[in-house]
C-alpha cells in the first residue's frame, strides 16, 4: 500500500460524505454525488490493492444511506494496514490520524460553504421557496455593473486603509510601553484588554450613545454640540480642507465623518487583542540583544529600529494578515451604529451589502456572488501581501 494517498483518500471521502448529505437535503444534483463517487473509486484504484478497492466502493455506496460511511471506511482500512507500513510512514499516518478531525471541520465550516456559495451564485434568485433557474455567470455580470456594490467596496477599502495600519501602529506603541518596567503594569494590560472581551454589539451600542448629537459624551468633551457624527455624509478630507478654501469631491473627499466614527470604534475595540499578541512577541526577544546594544551605546530608538522591529516582524506580519481579512468582513459595528448604511449609503460595506441582499431582499444567489467575489479579492490581497511583505520578515533571531 502506498502511504501518500491517505490524506487524499480521506479528503475525497469527506467530500463524498458532504455531497451525499447535501443531496439528501436536496441542495446537490445526483450527478455531483456520482462524480464524487467516481473520484473516490479512481483514487482507490491508484493507491490501494484491488481487494480493498471493492470494499471501499461498496462502503462508498453507503453514503446514500449514511453520509459518513466512506470516511469511517478509509480510517478503518488504514488502521488495519498501519502496522505493515515502514516506521517513517507510520509516523506520517498517525500524524494525519490526529489532524484529520480538524481538517474535516475546516472542510465542513470553511471549504464547503465557500464552494456552496459559488454554486448558489450560478442560479437565478435562489430563495429556497421555489426551484431556481441556472443563470451561469449572469449574477457576476450584474454585480460588476452595480454602483452600490462599488460604493460598498470603496467604503470597505477606506475601512481597511484606516483601521489596519492605525490599529497596528497604536498597538505596537502601547505594547512597547507596557513591556517596560512600569508600576501597575498588570492594571494597564487589563484596561487595554477589557474592550476586546466586551461583546462587539454591546460596545457599539455604548459608542452610539457617545456619538449622540445632543447628549453624547464626545460632543460634550470637544465642545461641538449638535454635531451628528453618525449621520454626516461629508468626507473627512473635504471637511479638513474646507477652512483652507479647497474643495475636493468623490473618492478624494475621503471616508465620511460617519464612517470615520465607525472606524475609531473598531480600532478601540480590537486594540487590546493586538497589544496582547505583540507583548508576547516582544517578550520572546532575548534580553541579551538589548544588553549588548546598551554596551555599544545604542539609543532607545536605535534599539527599536535594529532589534525590536526585525524580531517583531513575524508577529506584525501575522496581525497584519489577520487584520486585513477581518477588516474586509466588517459588519456588526456598522450595523449597530448605522443600521441603514448611513446617509447616502456612506457607511455601507461589502458584508453589509451582502446581508441586505441575502436577508432583506431574500436574493441568496446575488448575495452568494458578492461573497464569492469578496473571497477572491481577499485571497488576491493576501497572496500579494505575502509576496511583497514576507521578504522583510525575519523568522530567526
Coordinates of C-alpha atoms in Angstrom, one line a residue:
X1 CA 0.0 0.0 0.0
X2 CA 1.3 3.4 -0.9
X3 CA 1.4 5.8 2.1
X4 CA 0.7 9.0 0.3
X5 CA -2.9 8.5 -0.9
X6 CA -4.2 8.6 2.7
X7 CA -4.9 12.3 3.1
X8 CA -6.3 12.4 -0.5
X9 CA -8.5 9.4 0.2
X10 CA -9.7 10.9 3.4
X11 CA -10.3 14.3 1.8
X12 CA -12.3 12.8 -1.0
X13 CA -14.2 10.6 1.5
X14 CA -15.2 13.8 3.4
X15 CA -16.2 15.4 0.1
X16 CA -18.3 12.4 -0.9
X17 CA -19.9 12.4 2.5
X18 CA -20.8 16.1 2.2
X19 CA -22.1 15.6 -1.4
X20 CA -24.3 12.7 -0.2
X21 CA -25.5 14.8 2.7
X22 CA -26.2 17.8 0.5
X23 CA -28.0 15.6 -1.9
X24 CA -30.1 14.2 0.9
X25 CA -31.2 17.8 1.8
X26 CA -32.0 18.4 -1.9
X27 CA -29.2 21.0 -2.4
X28 CA -27.0 19.0 -4.7
X29 CA -27.7 17.3 -8.1
X30 CA -27.4 13.5 -8.3
X31 CA -24.6 13.8 -10.9
X32 CA -22.4 15.5 -8.3
X33 CA -22.6 12.5 -6.0
X34 CA -21.8 10.2 -8.9
X35 CA -18.8 12.3 -9.7
X36 CA -17.6 12.3 -6.1
X37 CA -18.0 8.5 -6.0
X38 CA -16.1 8.2 -9.3
X39 CA -13.1 10.2 -7.9
X40 CA -13.2 8.2 -4.8
X41 CA -13.0 4.9 -6.7
X42 CA -10.2 6.2 -9.0
X43 CA -8.1 7.1 -6.0
X44 CA -8.7 3.7 -4.5
X45 CA -7.6 2.1 -7.8
X46 CA -4.5 4.3 -7.8
X47 CA -3.3 3.8 -4.2
X48 CA -4.8 0.7 -2.8
X49 CA -4.9 -3.0 -3.5
X50 CA -7.8 -4.3 -5.6
X51 CA -9.4 -6.2 -2.8
X52 CA -9.7 -3.0 -0.8
X53 CA -11.0 -1.2 -3.8
X54 CA -14.2 -3.1 -4.0
X55 CA -14.7 -2.8 -0.2
X56 CA -14.2 0.9 -0.4
X57 CA -16.5 1.3 -3.3
X58 CA -19.1 -0.8 -1.6
X59 CA -18.8 1.3 1.6
X60 CA -18.8 4.5 -0.6
X61 CA -22.2 3.5 -1.8
X62 CA -23.4 3.5 1.8
X63 CA -23.0 7.3 1.6
X64 CA -26.5 7.3 0.1
X65 CA -27.8 5.9 3.4
X66 CA -25.2 7.2 5.9
X67 CA -23.1 10.0 4.6
X68 CA -20.1 9.5 6.9
X69 CA -19.6 5.8 5.9
X70 CA -16.8 6.4 3.4
X71 CA -14.8 8.5 5.9
X72 CA -15.0 5.8 8.5
X73 CA -14.2 3.2 5.9
X74 CA -11.0 4.9 5.0
X75 CA -10.0 5.3 8.6
X76 CA -10.7 1.6 9.5
X77 CA -8.8 0.4 6.4
X78 CA -5.7 2.4 7.3
X79 CA -5.9 1.4 10.9
X80 CA -5.7 -2.2 9.8
X81 CA -2.9 -1.6 7.4
X82 CA -0.8 0.8 9.5
X83 CA 1.2 -1.9 11.2
X84 CA 2.6 -3.1 7.9
X85 CA 3.9 0.4 7.0
X86 CA 7.6 1.4 7.4
X87 CA 8.4 3.3 10.6
X88 CA 8.6 6.7 8.8
X89 CA 5.3 6.1 7.0
X90 CA 3.7 5.1 10.3
X91 CA 4.7 8.5 11.8
X92 CA 3.0 10.2 8.9
X93 CA 0.0 8.0 9.2
X94 CA -0.6 8.7 12.9
X95 CA 0.1 12.4 12.3
X96 CA -2.7 12.5 9.7
X97 CA -4.9 10.4 12.0
X98 CA -4.8 13.1 14.7
X99 CA -5.1 16.0 12.3
X100 CA -8.0 14.8 10.2
X101 CA -10.8 15.8 12.6
X102 CA -9.7 19.4 12.4
X103 CA -9.3 19.1 8.6
X104 CA -12.8 17.7 8.4
X105 CA -14.1 20.7 10.5
X106 CA -12.2 23.0 8.2
X107 CA -13.8 21.4 5.2
X108 CA -17.3 21.5 6.7
X109 CA -17.3 25.0 8.0
X110 CA -14.9 26.8 5.6
X111 CA -14.3 25.0 2.3
X112 CA -17.8 23.6 1.8
X113 CA -19.7 26.9 2.5
X114 CA -17.3 28.7 0.1
X115 CA -17.9 26.1 -2.7
X116 CA -21.7 26.1 -1.9
X117 CA -21.8 29.9 -2.1
X118 CA -20.2 29.7 -5.6
X119 CA -22.7 27.0 -6.6
X120 CA -25.7 29.2 -5.4
X121 CA -24.3 32.2 -7.3
X122 CA -24.8 30.3 -10.6
X123 CA -28.6 30.3 -10.2
X124 CA -31.2 33.0 -10.7
X125 CA -32.5 34.4 -7.4
X126 CA -32.4 31.4 -5.1
X127 CA -34.7 31.9 -2.1
X128 CA -35.3 28.2 -1.2
X129 CA -39.0 28.6 -1.7
X130 CA -39.1 27.7 -5.4
X131 CA -36.9 25.9 -7.9
X132 CA -34.2 28.3 -9.2
X133 CA -33.1 28.5 -12.9
X134 CA -29.5 28.1 -13.8
X135 CA -28.1 31.5 -14.8
X136 CA -24.3 30.9 -15.3
X137 CA -22.2 33.9 -14.5
X138 CA -25.1 36.4 -15.0
X139 CA -25.1 37.4 -11.3
X140 CA -21.4 38.4 -11.6
X141 CA -22.0 40.4 -14.7
X142 CA -24.8 42.3 -12.9
X143 CA -22.6 42.7 -9.8
X144 CA -19.8 44.3 -11.8
X145 CA -22.3 46.9 -13.1
X146 CA -23.9 47.5 -9.7
X147 CA -22.9 51.0 -8.5
X148 CA -24.0 50.2 -4.9
X149 CA -21.5 47.3 -4.8
X150 CA -18.7 49.5 -6.0
X151 CA -19.7 52.1 -3.3
X152 CA -19.6 49.3 -0.7
X153 CA -16.3 48.1 -2.0
X154 CA -14.8 51.6 -1.9
X155 CA -16.0 52.1 1.7
X156 CA -14.5 48.8 2.7
X157 CA -11.2 49.8 1.2
X158 CA -11.3 53.0 3.2
X159 CA -12.0 50.9 6.3
X160 CA -9.1 48.6 5.6
X161 CA -6.7 51.5 4.9
X162 CA -7.6 53.3 8.1
X163 CA -8.1 50.5 10.7
X164 CA -5.3 48.0 9.8
X165 CA -2.3 50.4 9.8
X166 CA -3.6 52.6 12.6
X167 CA -4.5 49.7 14.8
X168 CA -1.1 48.1 14.3
X169 CA 0.8 51.3 14.9
X170 CA -1.1 52.1 18.1
X171 CA -0.9 48.5 19.4
X172 CA 2.9 48.4 18.8
X173 CA 3.4 51.7 20.7
X174 CA 1.3 50.5 23.6
X175 CA 2.9 47.1 23.7
X176 CA 6.4 48.6 23.8
X177 CA 5.4 50.9 26.7
X178 CA 3.7 48.0 28.5
X179 CA 6.9 46.0 28.0
X180 CA 8.9 48.5 30.0
X181 CA 9.2 48.2 33.8
X182 CA 6.2 50.3 34.8
X183 CA 4.3 50.4 38.1
X184 CA 0.8 48.9 37.9
X185 CA 1.7 47.2 34.6
X186 CA -0.9 44.4 35.2
X187 CA -3.6 47.0 35.6
X188 CA -2.7 48.8 32.3
X189 CA -2.7 45.5 30.5
X190 CA -6.2 44.6 31.9
X191 CA -7.6 48.1 30.9
X192 CA -6.3 47.7 27.4
X193 CA -7.7 44.2 27.0
X194 CA -11.2 44.9 28.5
X195 CA -12.7 46.3 25.3
X196 CA -11.8 43.2 23.4
X197 CA -13.7 40.9 25.8
X198 CA -16.7 43.1 25.7
X199 CA -19.3 41.9 23.2
X200 CA -19.0 43.9 20.0
X201 CA -22.7 44.6 19.8
X202 CA -22.8 46.0 23.4
X203 CA -19.6 48.1 22.8
X204 CA -21.1 49.5 19.6
X205 CA -24.3 50.4 21.4
X206 CA -22.3 52.3 24.0
X207 CA -20.4 54.1 21.3
X208 CA -23.7 55.1 19.7
X209 CA -24.5 56.9 22.9
X210 CA -21.0 58.5 22.9
X211 CA -21.6 59.8 19.3
X212 CA -25.2 61.1 20.1
X213 CA -25.5 64.7 18.6
X214 CA -27.4 66.1 21.6
X215 CA -26.3 64.5 24.8
X216 CA -23.4 62.4 23.6
X217 CA -20.2 62.4 25.6
X218 CA -17.9 63.2 22.6
X219 CA -19.7 66.4 21.7
X220 CA -19.6 67.5 25.4
X221 CA -15.9 66.7 25.5
X222 CA -15.0 68.5 22.3
X223 CA -17.5 71.4 22.8
X224 CA -19.2 70.6 19.5
X225 CA -22.9 70.4 20.4
X226 CA -25.2 69.3 17.6
X227 CA -22.5 67.6 15.5
X228 CA -24.1 64.4 14.2
X229 CA -21.1 62.1 13.9
X230 CA -23.1 59.1 12.6
X231 CA -25.2 60.9 10.1
X232 CA -22.7 63.3 8.5
X233 CA -22.0 62.1 4.9
X234 CA -19.3 64.7 4.2
X235 CA -15.8 63.3 3.6
X236 CA -13.2 63.9 6.3
X237 CA -10.6 65.2 3.9
X238 CA -13.2 67.6 2.4
X239 CA -14.1 68.8 6.0
X240 CA -10.5 69.4 6.8
X241 CA -9.7 71.3 3.6
X242 CA -12.8 73.4 3.6
X243 CA -11.4 76.0 6.1
X244 CA -8.5 76.5 3.6
X245 CA -10.8 77.2 0.7
X246 CA -10.1 73.9 -1.0
X247 CA -12.9 71.7 -2.3
X248 CA -12.4 68.0 -3.1
X249 CA -15.1 65.6 -4.2
X250 CA -15.6 61.9 -4.9
X251 CA -13.1 59.4 -3.6
X252 CA -10.6 62.2 -2.8
X253 CA -13.1 63.6 -0.2
X254 CA -12.2 60.5 1.9
X255 CA -14.5 58.4 4.0
X256 CA -17.5 60.2 5.5
X257 CA -17.3 61.5 9.1
X258 CA -19.9 58.8 10.0
X259 CA -17.7 56.1 8.6
X260 CA -14.7 57.5 10.4
X261 CA -16.6 57.3 13.7
X262 CA -17.2 53.6 13.0
X263 CA -13.5 53.1 12.2
X264 CA -12.4 54.8 15.5
X265 CA -14.7 52.5 17.5
X266 CA -13.3 49.4 15.7
X267 CA -9.7 50.4 16.4
X268 CA -10.5 50.9 20.0
X269 CA -12.3 47.5 20.3
X270 CA -9.5 45.4 18.7
X271 CA -6.5 47.3 20.2
X272 CA -6.3 45.0 23.3
X273 CA -6.1 41.8 21.3
X274 CA -3.3 43.2 19.1
X275 CA -1.4 44.5 22.2
X276 CA -1.5 41.1 23.9
X277 CA -0.1 39.3 20.8
X278 CA 2.6 41.9 20.4
X279 CA 3.5 41.8 24.0
X280 CA 4.1 38.0 23.7
X281 CA 6.2 38.7 20.6
X282 CA 8.3 41.4 22.5
X283 CA 8.9 39.1 25.5
X284 CA 10.2 36.4 23.2
X285 CA 13.1 38.6 22.1
X286 CA 16.2 37.7 24.1
X287 CA 17.3 40.4 26.6
X288 CA 20.9 39.8 25.7
X289 CA 20.5 41.7 22.4
X290 CA 19.4 44.8 24.3
X291 CA 22.2 44.5 26.8
X292 CA 24.8 44.2 24.1
X293 CA 23.3 47.2 22.3
X294 CA 23.4 49.2 25.5
X295 CA 27.1 48.3 25.9
X296 CA 27.7 49.7 22.4
X297 CA 25.9 52.9 23.3
X298 CA 22.7 52.4 21.3
X299 CA 19.9 54.8 22.0
X300 CA 16.3 53.8 22.7
X301 CA 15.2 54.4 19.1
X302 CA 18.2 52.6 17.7
X303 CA 17.3 49.5 19.8
X304 CA 13.7 49.6 18.5
X305 CA 14.9 50.1 14.9
X306 CA 17.6 47.4 14.8
X307 CA 16.4 44.8 17.3
X308 CA 12.7 45.2 18.1
X309 CA 11.4 45.9 14.6
X310 CA 13.2 43.0 12.8
X311 CA 12.5 40.4 15.6
X312 CA 8.9 41.5 16.0
X313 CA 8.2 41.4 12.2
X314 CA 6.7 37.8 12.2
X315 CA 4.2 38.9 14.8
X316 CA 3.4 42.1 12.9
X317 CA 3.0 40.2 9.7
X318 CA 0.6 37.7 11.4
X319 CA -1.5 40.6 12.8
X320 CA -1.5 42.4 9.5
X321 CA -2.7 39.4 7.6
X322 CA -5.5 38.7 10.1
X323 CA -6.4 42.4 10.3
X324 CA -6.8 42.6 6.6
X325 CA -9.0 39.6 6.4
X326 CA -11.1 40.7 9.3
X327 CA -11.4 44.3 8.1
X328 CA -12.9 43.1 4.8
X329 CA -15.6 41.3 6.7
X330 CA -16.6 44.2 9.0
X331 CA -20.4 44.1 9.7
X332 CA -21.5 44.2 13.3
X333 CA -20.3 47.6 14.4
X334 CA -21.5 49.2 11.1
X335 CA -24.9 47.6 11.5
X336 CA -25.4 48.7 15.2
X337 CA -24.0 52.2 14.7
X338 CA -25.7 52.9 11.3
X339 CA -28.5 50.4 10.8
X340 CA -29.5 51.8 7.4
X341 CA -26.0 52.1 6.0
X342 CA -25.7 55.8 6.7
X343 CA -26.9 58.8 4.8
X344 CA -26.4 58.2 1.0
X345 CA -25.0 54.7 1.9
X346 CA -21.8 56.3 3.1
X347 CA -21.2 53.5 5.7
X348 CA -22.3 50.6 3.5
X349 CA -19.6 47.9 3.4
X350 CA -19.4 44.7 1.3
X351 CA -20.5 42.5 4.2
X352 CA -23.4 44.8 5.0
X353 CA -24.5 44.9 1.3
X354 CA -24.3 41.1 1.3
X355 CA -26.5 40.9 4.3
X356 CA -29.0 43.3 2.8
X357 CA -29.3 41.3 -0.4
X358 CA -29.4 37.9 1.3
X359 CA -31.6 38.5 4.3
X360 CA -33.6 41.7 3.5
X361 CA -34.2 41.1 -0.3
X362 CA -34.1 37.3 0.0
X363 CA -31.8 37.0 -3.0
X364 CA -29.3 34.4 -1.9
X365 CA -27.8 33.9 -5.3
X366 CA -26.8 37.5 -5.7
X367 CA -25.6 37.6 -2.1
X368 CA -23.5 34.4 -2.9
X369 CA -22.0 36.2 -5.9
X370 CA -21.0 39.1 -3.6
X371 CA -19.5 36.6 -1.1
X372 CA -17.5 34.8 -3.8
X373 CA -16.1 38.0 -5.3
X374 CA -15.2 39.3 -1.9
X375 CA -13.4 36.0 -1.1
X376 CA -11.4 36.3 -4.4
X377 CA -10.4 39.9 -3.5
X378 CA -9.3 38.9 0.0
X379 CA -7.4 35.9 -1.4
X380 CA -5.6 38.0 -4.0
X381 CA -4.7 40.7 -1.5
X382 CA -3.4 38.0 1.0
X383 CA -1.3 36.4 -1.7
X384 CA 0.0 39.8 -2.8
X385 CA 1.0 40.8 0.8
X386 CA 2.7 37.5 1.3
X387 CA 4.7 38.0 -1.8
X388 CA 5.6 41.7 -1.0
X389 CA 5.9 41.8 2.8
X390 CA 7.1 38.3 3.7
X391 CA 10.5 39.0 2.3
X392 CA 11.0 41.6 5.0
X393 CA 10.0 39.2 7.8
X394 CA 12.8 37.8 9.9
X395 CA 11.7 34.4 11.3
X396 CA 15.0 33.6 13.0
X397 CA 16.8 35.6 15.7

